XYZ file of C-alpha atoms in Angstrom:
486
model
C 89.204 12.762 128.609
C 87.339 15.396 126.304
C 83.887 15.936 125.939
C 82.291 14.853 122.446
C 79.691 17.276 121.193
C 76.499 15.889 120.478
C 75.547 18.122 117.764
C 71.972 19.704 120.064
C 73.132 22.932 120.959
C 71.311 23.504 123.799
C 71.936 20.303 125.151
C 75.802 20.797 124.596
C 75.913 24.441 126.434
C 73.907 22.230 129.595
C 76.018 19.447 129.566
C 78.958 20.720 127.871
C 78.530 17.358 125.872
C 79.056 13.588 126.528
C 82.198 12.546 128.169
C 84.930 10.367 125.743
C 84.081 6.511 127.214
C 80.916 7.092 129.193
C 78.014 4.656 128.981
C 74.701 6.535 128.123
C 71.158 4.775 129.096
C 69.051 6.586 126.713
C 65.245 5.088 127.586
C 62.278 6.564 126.646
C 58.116 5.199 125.621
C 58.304 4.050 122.269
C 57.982 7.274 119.839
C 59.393 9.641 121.819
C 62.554 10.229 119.526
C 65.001 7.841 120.911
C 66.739 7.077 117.360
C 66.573 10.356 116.509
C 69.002 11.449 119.419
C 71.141 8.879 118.991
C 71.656 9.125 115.352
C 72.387 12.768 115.904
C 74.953 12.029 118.268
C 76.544 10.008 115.395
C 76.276 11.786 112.992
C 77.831 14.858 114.716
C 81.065 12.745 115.050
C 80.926 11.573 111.535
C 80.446 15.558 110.230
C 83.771 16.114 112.474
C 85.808 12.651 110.833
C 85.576 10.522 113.606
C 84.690 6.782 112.639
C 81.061 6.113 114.284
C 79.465 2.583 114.848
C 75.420 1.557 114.873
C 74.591 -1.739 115.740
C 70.325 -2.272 115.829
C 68.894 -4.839 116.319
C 65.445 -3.873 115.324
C 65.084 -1.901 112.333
C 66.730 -2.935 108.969
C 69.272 -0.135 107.532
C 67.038 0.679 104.406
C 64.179 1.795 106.868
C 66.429 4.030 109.277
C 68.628 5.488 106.446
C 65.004 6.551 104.882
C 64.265 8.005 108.155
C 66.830 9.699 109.174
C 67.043 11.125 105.575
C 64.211 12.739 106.676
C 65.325 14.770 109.165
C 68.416 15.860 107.665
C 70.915 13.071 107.625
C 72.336 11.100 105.062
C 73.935 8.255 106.426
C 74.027 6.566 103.421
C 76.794 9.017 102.092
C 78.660 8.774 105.458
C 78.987 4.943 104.770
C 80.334 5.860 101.528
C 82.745 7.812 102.849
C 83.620 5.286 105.445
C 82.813 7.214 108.540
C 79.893 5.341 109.481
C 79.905 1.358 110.211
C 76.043 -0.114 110.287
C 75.662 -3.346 111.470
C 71.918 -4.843 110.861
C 71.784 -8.002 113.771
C 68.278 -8.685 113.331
C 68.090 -12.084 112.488
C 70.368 -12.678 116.323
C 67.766 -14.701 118.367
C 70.472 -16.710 121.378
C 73.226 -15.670 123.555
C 76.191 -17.857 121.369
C 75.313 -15.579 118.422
C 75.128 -12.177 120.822
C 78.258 -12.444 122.274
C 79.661 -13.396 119.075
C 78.009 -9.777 117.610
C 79.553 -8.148 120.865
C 82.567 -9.384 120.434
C 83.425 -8.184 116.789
C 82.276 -4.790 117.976
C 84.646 -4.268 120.326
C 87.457 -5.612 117.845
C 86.170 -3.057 115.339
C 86.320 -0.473 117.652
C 89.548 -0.981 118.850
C 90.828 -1.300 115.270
C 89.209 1.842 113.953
C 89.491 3.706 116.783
C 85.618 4.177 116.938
C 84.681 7.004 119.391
C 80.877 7.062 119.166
C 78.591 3.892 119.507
C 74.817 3.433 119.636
C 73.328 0.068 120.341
C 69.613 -0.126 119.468
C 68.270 -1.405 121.312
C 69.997 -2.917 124.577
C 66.120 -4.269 125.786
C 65.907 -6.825 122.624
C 69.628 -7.705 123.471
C 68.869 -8.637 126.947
C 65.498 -10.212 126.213
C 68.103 -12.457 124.322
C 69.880 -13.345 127.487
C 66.811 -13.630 129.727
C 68.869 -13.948 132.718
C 68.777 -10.625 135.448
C 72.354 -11.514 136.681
C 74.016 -12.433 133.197
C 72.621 -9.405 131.379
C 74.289 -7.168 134.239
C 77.620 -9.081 133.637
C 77.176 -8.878 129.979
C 76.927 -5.033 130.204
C 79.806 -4.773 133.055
C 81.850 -6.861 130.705
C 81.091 -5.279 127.105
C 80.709 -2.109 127.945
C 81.955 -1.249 131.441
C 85.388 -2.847 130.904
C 85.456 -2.848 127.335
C 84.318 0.323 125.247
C 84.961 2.731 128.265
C 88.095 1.907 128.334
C 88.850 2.165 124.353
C 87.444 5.991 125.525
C 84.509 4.966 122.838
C 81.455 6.653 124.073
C 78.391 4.504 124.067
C 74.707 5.354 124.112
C 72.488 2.514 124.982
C 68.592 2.584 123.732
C 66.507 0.918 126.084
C 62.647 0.872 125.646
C 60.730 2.093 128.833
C 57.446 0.667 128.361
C 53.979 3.064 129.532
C 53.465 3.522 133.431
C 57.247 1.075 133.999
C 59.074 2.544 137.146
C 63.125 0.992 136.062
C 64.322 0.695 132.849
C 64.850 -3.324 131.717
C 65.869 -5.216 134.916
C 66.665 -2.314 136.307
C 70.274 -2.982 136.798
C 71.099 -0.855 133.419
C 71.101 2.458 135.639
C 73.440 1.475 138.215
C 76.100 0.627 136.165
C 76.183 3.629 133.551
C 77.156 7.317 133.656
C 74.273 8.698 132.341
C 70.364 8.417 131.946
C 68.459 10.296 129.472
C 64.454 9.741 129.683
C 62.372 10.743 126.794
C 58.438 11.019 127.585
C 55.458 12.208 124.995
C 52.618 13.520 127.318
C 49.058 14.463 126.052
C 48.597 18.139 126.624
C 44.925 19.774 125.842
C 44.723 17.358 122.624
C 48.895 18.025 121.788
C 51.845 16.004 121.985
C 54.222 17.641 124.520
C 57.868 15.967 124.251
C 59.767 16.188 127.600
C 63.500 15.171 128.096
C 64.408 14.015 131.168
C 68.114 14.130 132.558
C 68.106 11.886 134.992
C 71.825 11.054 135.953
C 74.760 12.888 134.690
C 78.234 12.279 136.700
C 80.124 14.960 134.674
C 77.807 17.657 135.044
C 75.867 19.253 137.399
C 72.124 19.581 136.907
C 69.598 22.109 138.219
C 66.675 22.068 135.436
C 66.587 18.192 135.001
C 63.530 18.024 132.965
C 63.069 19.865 129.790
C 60.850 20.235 126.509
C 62.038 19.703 123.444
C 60.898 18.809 119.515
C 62.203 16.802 116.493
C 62.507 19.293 113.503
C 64.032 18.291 110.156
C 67.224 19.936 110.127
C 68.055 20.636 113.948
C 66.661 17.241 114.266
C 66.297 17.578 118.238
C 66.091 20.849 119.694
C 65.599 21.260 122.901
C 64.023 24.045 124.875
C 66.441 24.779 127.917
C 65.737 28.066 130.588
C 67.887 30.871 129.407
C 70.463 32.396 131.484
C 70.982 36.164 132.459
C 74.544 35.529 132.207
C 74.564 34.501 128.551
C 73.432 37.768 127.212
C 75.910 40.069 126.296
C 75.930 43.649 126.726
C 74.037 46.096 124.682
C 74.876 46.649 121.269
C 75.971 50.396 120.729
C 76.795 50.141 117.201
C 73.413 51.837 116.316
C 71.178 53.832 118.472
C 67.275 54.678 117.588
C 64.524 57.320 118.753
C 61.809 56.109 119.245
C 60.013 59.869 118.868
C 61.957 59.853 115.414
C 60.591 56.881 114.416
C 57.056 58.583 115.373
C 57.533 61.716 113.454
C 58.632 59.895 110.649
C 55.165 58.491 110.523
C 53.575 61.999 111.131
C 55.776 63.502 107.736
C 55.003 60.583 105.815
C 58.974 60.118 105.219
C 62.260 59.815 106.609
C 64.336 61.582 109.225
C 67.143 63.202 108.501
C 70.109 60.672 108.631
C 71.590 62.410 111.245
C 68.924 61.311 113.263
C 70.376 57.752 113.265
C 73.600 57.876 115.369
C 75.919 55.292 114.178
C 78.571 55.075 117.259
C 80.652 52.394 115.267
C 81.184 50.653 118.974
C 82.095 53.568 120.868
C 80.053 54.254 123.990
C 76.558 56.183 123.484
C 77.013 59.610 124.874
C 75.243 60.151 128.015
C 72.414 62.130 126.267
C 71.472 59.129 124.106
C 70.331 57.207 127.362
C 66.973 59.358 127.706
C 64.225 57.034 127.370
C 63.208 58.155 123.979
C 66.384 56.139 122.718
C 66.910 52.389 122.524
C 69.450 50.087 121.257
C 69.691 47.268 119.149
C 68.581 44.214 120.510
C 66.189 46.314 123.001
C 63.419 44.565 124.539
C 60.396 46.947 124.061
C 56.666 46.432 125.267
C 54.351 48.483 123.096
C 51.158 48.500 125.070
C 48.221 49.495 123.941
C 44.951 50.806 125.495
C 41.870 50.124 124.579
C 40.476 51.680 121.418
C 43.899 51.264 119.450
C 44.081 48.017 117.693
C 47.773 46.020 117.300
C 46.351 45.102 113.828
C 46.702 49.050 113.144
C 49.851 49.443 115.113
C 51.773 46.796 114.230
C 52.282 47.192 110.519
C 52.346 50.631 110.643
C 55.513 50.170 113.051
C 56.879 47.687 110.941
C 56.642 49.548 107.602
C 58.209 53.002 109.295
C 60.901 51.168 111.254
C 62.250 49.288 108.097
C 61.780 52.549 106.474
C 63.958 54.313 108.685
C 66.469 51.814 110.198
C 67.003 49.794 106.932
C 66.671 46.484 109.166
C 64.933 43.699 108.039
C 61.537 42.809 110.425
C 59.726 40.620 110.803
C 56.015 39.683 112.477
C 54.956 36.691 114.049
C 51.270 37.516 114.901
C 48.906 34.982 117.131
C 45.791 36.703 116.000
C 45.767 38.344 113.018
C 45.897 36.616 109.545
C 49.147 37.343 107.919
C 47.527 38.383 104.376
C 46.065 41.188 106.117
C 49.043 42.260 108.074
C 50.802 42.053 104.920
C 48.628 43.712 102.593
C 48.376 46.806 105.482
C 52.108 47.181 105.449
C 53.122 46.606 101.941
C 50.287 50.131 101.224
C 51.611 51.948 104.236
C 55.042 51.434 103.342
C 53.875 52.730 100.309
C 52.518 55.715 102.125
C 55.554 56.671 104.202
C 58.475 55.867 101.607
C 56.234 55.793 98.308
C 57.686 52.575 97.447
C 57.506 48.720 98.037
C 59.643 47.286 101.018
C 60.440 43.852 98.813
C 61.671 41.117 100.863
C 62.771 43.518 103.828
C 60.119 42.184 106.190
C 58.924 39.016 106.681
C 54.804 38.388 108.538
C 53.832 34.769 109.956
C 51.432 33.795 111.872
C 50.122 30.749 114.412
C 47.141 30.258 115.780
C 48.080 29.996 119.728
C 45.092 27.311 120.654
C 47.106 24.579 117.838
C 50.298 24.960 120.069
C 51.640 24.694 123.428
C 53.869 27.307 124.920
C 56.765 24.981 124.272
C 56.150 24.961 120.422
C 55.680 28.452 120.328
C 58.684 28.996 121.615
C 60.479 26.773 118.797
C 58.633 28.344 116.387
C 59.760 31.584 117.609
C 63.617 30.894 117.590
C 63.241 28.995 114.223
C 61.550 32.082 112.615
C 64.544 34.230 114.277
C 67.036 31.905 113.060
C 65.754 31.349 109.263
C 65.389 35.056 108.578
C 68.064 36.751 110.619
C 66.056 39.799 111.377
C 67.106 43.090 113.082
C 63.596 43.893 114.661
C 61.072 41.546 115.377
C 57.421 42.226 116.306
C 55.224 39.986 118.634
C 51.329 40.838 117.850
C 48.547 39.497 119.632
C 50.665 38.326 123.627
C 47.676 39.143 125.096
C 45.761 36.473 123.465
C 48.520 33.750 124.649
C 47.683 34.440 128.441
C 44.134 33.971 127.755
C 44.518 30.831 126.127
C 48.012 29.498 128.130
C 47.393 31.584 132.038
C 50.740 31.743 133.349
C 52.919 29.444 130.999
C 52.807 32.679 128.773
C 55.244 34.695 131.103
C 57.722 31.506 130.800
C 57.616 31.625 127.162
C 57.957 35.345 126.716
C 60.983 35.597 129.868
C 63.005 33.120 127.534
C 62.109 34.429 124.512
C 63.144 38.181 125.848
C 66.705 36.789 126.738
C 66.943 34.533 123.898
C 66.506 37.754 121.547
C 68.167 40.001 123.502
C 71.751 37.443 123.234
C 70.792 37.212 119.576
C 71.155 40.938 119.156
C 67.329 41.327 117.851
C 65.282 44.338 118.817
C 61.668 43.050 119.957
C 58.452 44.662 119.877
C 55.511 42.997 122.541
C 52.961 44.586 121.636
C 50.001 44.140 124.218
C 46.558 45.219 123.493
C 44.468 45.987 126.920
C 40.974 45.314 127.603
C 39.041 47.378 129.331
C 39.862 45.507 132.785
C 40.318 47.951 135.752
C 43.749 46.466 136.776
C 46.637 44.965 135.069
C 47.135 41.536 133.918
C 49.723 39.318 135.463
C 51.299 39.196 132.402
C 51.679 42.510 131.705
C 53.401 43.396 134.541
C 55.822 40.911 133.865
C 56.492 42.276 130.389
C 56.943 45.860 132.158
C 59.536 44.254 134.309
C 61.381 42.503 131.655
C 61.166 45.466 129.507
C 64.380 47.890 128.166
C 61.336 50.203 127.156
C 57.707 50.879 128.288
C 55.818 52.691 125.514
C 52.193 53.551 126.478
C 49.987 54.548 123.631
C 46.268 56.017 124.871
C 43.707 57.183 122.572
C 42.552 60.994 122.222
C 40.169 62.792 120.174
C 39.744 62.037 116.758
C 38.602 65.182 115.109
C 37.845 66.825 111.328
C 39.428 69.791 110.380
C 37.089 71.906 108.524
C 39.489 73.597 106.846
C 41.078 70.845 104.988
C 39.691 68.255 105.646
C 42.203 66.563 107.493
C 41.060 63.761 109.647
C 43.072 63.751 112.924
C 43.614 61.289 115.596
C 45.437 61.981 118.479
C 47.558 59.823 120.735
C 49.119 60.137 124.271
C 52.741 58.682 124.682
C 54.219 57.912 128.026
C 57.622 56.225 127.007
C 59.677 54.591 130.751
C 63.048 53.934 131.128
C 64.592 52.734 134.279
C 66.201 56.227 134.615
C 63.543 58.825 133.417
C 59.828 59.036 131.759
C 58.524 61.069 129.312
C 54.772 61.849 127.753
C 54.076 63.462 124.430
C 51.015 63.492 122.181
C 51.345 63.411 118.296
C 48.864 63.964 116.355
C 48.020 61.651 113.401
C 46.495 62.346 109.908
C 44.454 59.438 108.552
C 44.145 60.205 105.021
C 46.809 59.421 102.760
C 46.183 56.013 104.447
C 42.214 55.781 104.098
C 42.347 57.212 100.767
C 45.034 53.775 99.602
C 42.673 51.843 102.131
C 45.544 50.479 104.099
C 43.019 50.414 107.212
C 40.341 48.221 107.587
């Protein structure tokens, strides 16, 4: 038998999806999202033309419809469409009338040839029989021998009430192919939702519990490890300099167009691997010591990059307010190309102490996913370890080879302290890292002459096959004189 996708992509690539017949125990406190993951499951069928089947027994259709709505799926016009059969058995309240239910389900789904079923929930049908033995034969006889073998695939809601060790009488796991636990833990003040795969006969497991959130849209998303192996090689198509891009900013305009080496998917020549160069959907730590500021940096990246690669970038910055990162970029755009970059790049912002890694980490791939953009900054890491110790390096390890198989070219940019040795995290990024740019402070000086106020900067820029320092020198006034620095 195939495997039925369940419509949660990450789920699917772990899995590889839900095997046509088998019996899934999906139990969880109450809250945690249990509906939501099963209606998605159906509704994923439905969206393919497969006839789906929802049988609850504790919430009338009006008030799940409305829900579900919500977050992205109209049921309603799948029932239209006849795609989706709903059947409302609340008013069921003794076995005669339960078996009776059970018993036109299977009929329907033999006639219909239904291939996804969700009962909701199997706890208030077995409170119905009351009996440990007789609910076990119920299921062995319903389900077991009855939709597994019309190859329907069942999932089977079961509530799994605070501080319980077994779901129901326990029996329910035995006799299934699958468990799926949902759990909502209080983390520092924040709801942390954790998926727990707890018995899978098709697949094999390694990570077996995992976060995940319920989004509108996406509906459940869920946050699995990344995998070196699922990141493809380098794109070649376009090749950068990174010393371009900085002398771009020193002319106030753009390089030459010969400067960006379209290879149209031939291999880069072996010059283009100096360190200098990087590729798109480079991972690049920008780190700064102290006395330059990432709220200087940043946008002044951003503005000359878009400038000069045509890209669309974005910024997601965890400390600086997004008005002012804006406003700094829009006037030194306006500096460098002496126009406005419109809707070319994108600045958001989150306040790291509202969210745990795990969110930040959704809110990173949604805000990669919404705007599709070719370069993405990170501003303000450092203040992520402070607040998160070493659940920052797991964030930004997955995020690195999340972007990197997404093709995006990423910017960590790490302001130092003045702390004599490095931070854990930082050395992590430099491991990660396709490129180590070092930016130090120098003199800043007045030129009597003209007036010119200078500041100078130190570059070391690693590669895994070379290194290379240069200063540049860097005139401040065309941008204090629009006051794009404050």
């Amino acid at each position: 038998m195939g495997l039925l996708r369940t419509g949660i992509g990450e789920l699917d690539r772990l899995l590889g999806g839900i095997p046509e017949g088998a019996i899934i125990l999906l139990a969880g406190n109450p809250g945690t999202g249990k509906s939501s993951l099963a209606a998605r499951f159906l509704y994923e069928g439905a969206l393919n033309g497969e006839h789906v089947l929802y049988i609850n027994f504790v919430e009338p259709k009006e008030d799940f419809y409305s829900h579900m709505k919500s977050l992205g799926m109209d049921f309603a016009r799948l029932e239209e469409k006849g795609l989706l059969h709903y059947v409302e058995a609340l008013t069921i309240i003794d076995e005669e009338a339960l078996l009776a239910q059970l018993e036109e389900m299977a009929r329907y789904v033999l006639e219909e040839g239904v291939k996804r079923v969700v009962v909701d929930s199997i706890s208030v049908m077995l409170q119905i029989v009351g009996d440990k033995s007789r609910a076990r034969e119920i299921i062995q006889n319903f389900f077991v021998n009855g939709l597994k073998k019309l190859g329907a695939a069942t999932i089977l809601i079961a509530e799994h009430p605070y501080g319980a060790t077994m779901v129901g009488y326990g029996v329910e796991e035995f006799v299934v192919d699958g468990v799926i636990v949902l759990k909502m833990l209080t983390v520092k003040g924040k709801a942390s939702r954790i998926m727990e795969l707890r018995k899978a006969r098709w697949a094999s497991l390694i990570q077996v519990e995992l976060p995940f959130e319920i989004t509108p849209g996406k509906v459940i998303e869920v946050l699995v490890p990344e995998e070196p192996k699922t990141v493809p090689p380098p794109l070649t198509d376009r090749v950068y300099s990174f010393l371009d891009v900085a002398r771009a900013v020193e002319r106030k305009g753009r390089p030459p167009l010969s400067r960006v080496l379209t290879l149209k998917g031939e291999p880069a020549p072996l010059e283009l691997v100096a360190p200098v160069y990087f590729l798109r959907g480079s991972q690049i730590l920008i780190h700064l010591a102290e006395g330059v500021t990432s709220r200087f940096l940043t946008p002044l990246l951003a503005a000359t990059l878009q400038h000069y690669t045509g890209e669309k970038v974005a910024i997601l910055s965890f400390k600086t307010a997004p008005q002012i990162l804006e406003k700094m970029l829009h006037c030194m755009y306006s500096v460098i190309a002496g126009s406005s970059p419109s809707d070319s790049v994108i600045v958001e912002a989150a306040n790291p102490t509202a969210y745990l890694p795990s969110h930040m980490l959704s809110l990173i791939y949604s805000l990669v996913e919404e705007e599709r953009p070719g370069i993405f900054f990170l501003e303000g890491i450092e203040l992520i370890e402070e607040i998160h110790g070493e659940a920052t390096e797991h964030l930004l390890v997955n995020t690195s080879l999340r972007l990197r198989r997404e093709g995006v070219t990423t910017f960590y940019v790490y302001a130092a302290d003045s702390a004599p040795e490095e931070k854990r995290l930082l050395r992590v990024l430099r491991a990660m890292a396709d490129l180590k740019i070092d930016i130090e402070p120098l003199e800043l000086k007045i030129l009597e002459k003209d007036g010119r106020i200078v500041q100078r900067f130190k570059y070391n820029v690693k590669a895994p096959s070379a290194q290379i320092s240069t200063i540049k020198e860097f005139v401040l006034n065309p941008f204090l004189e629009r006051k794009c620095i404050y």
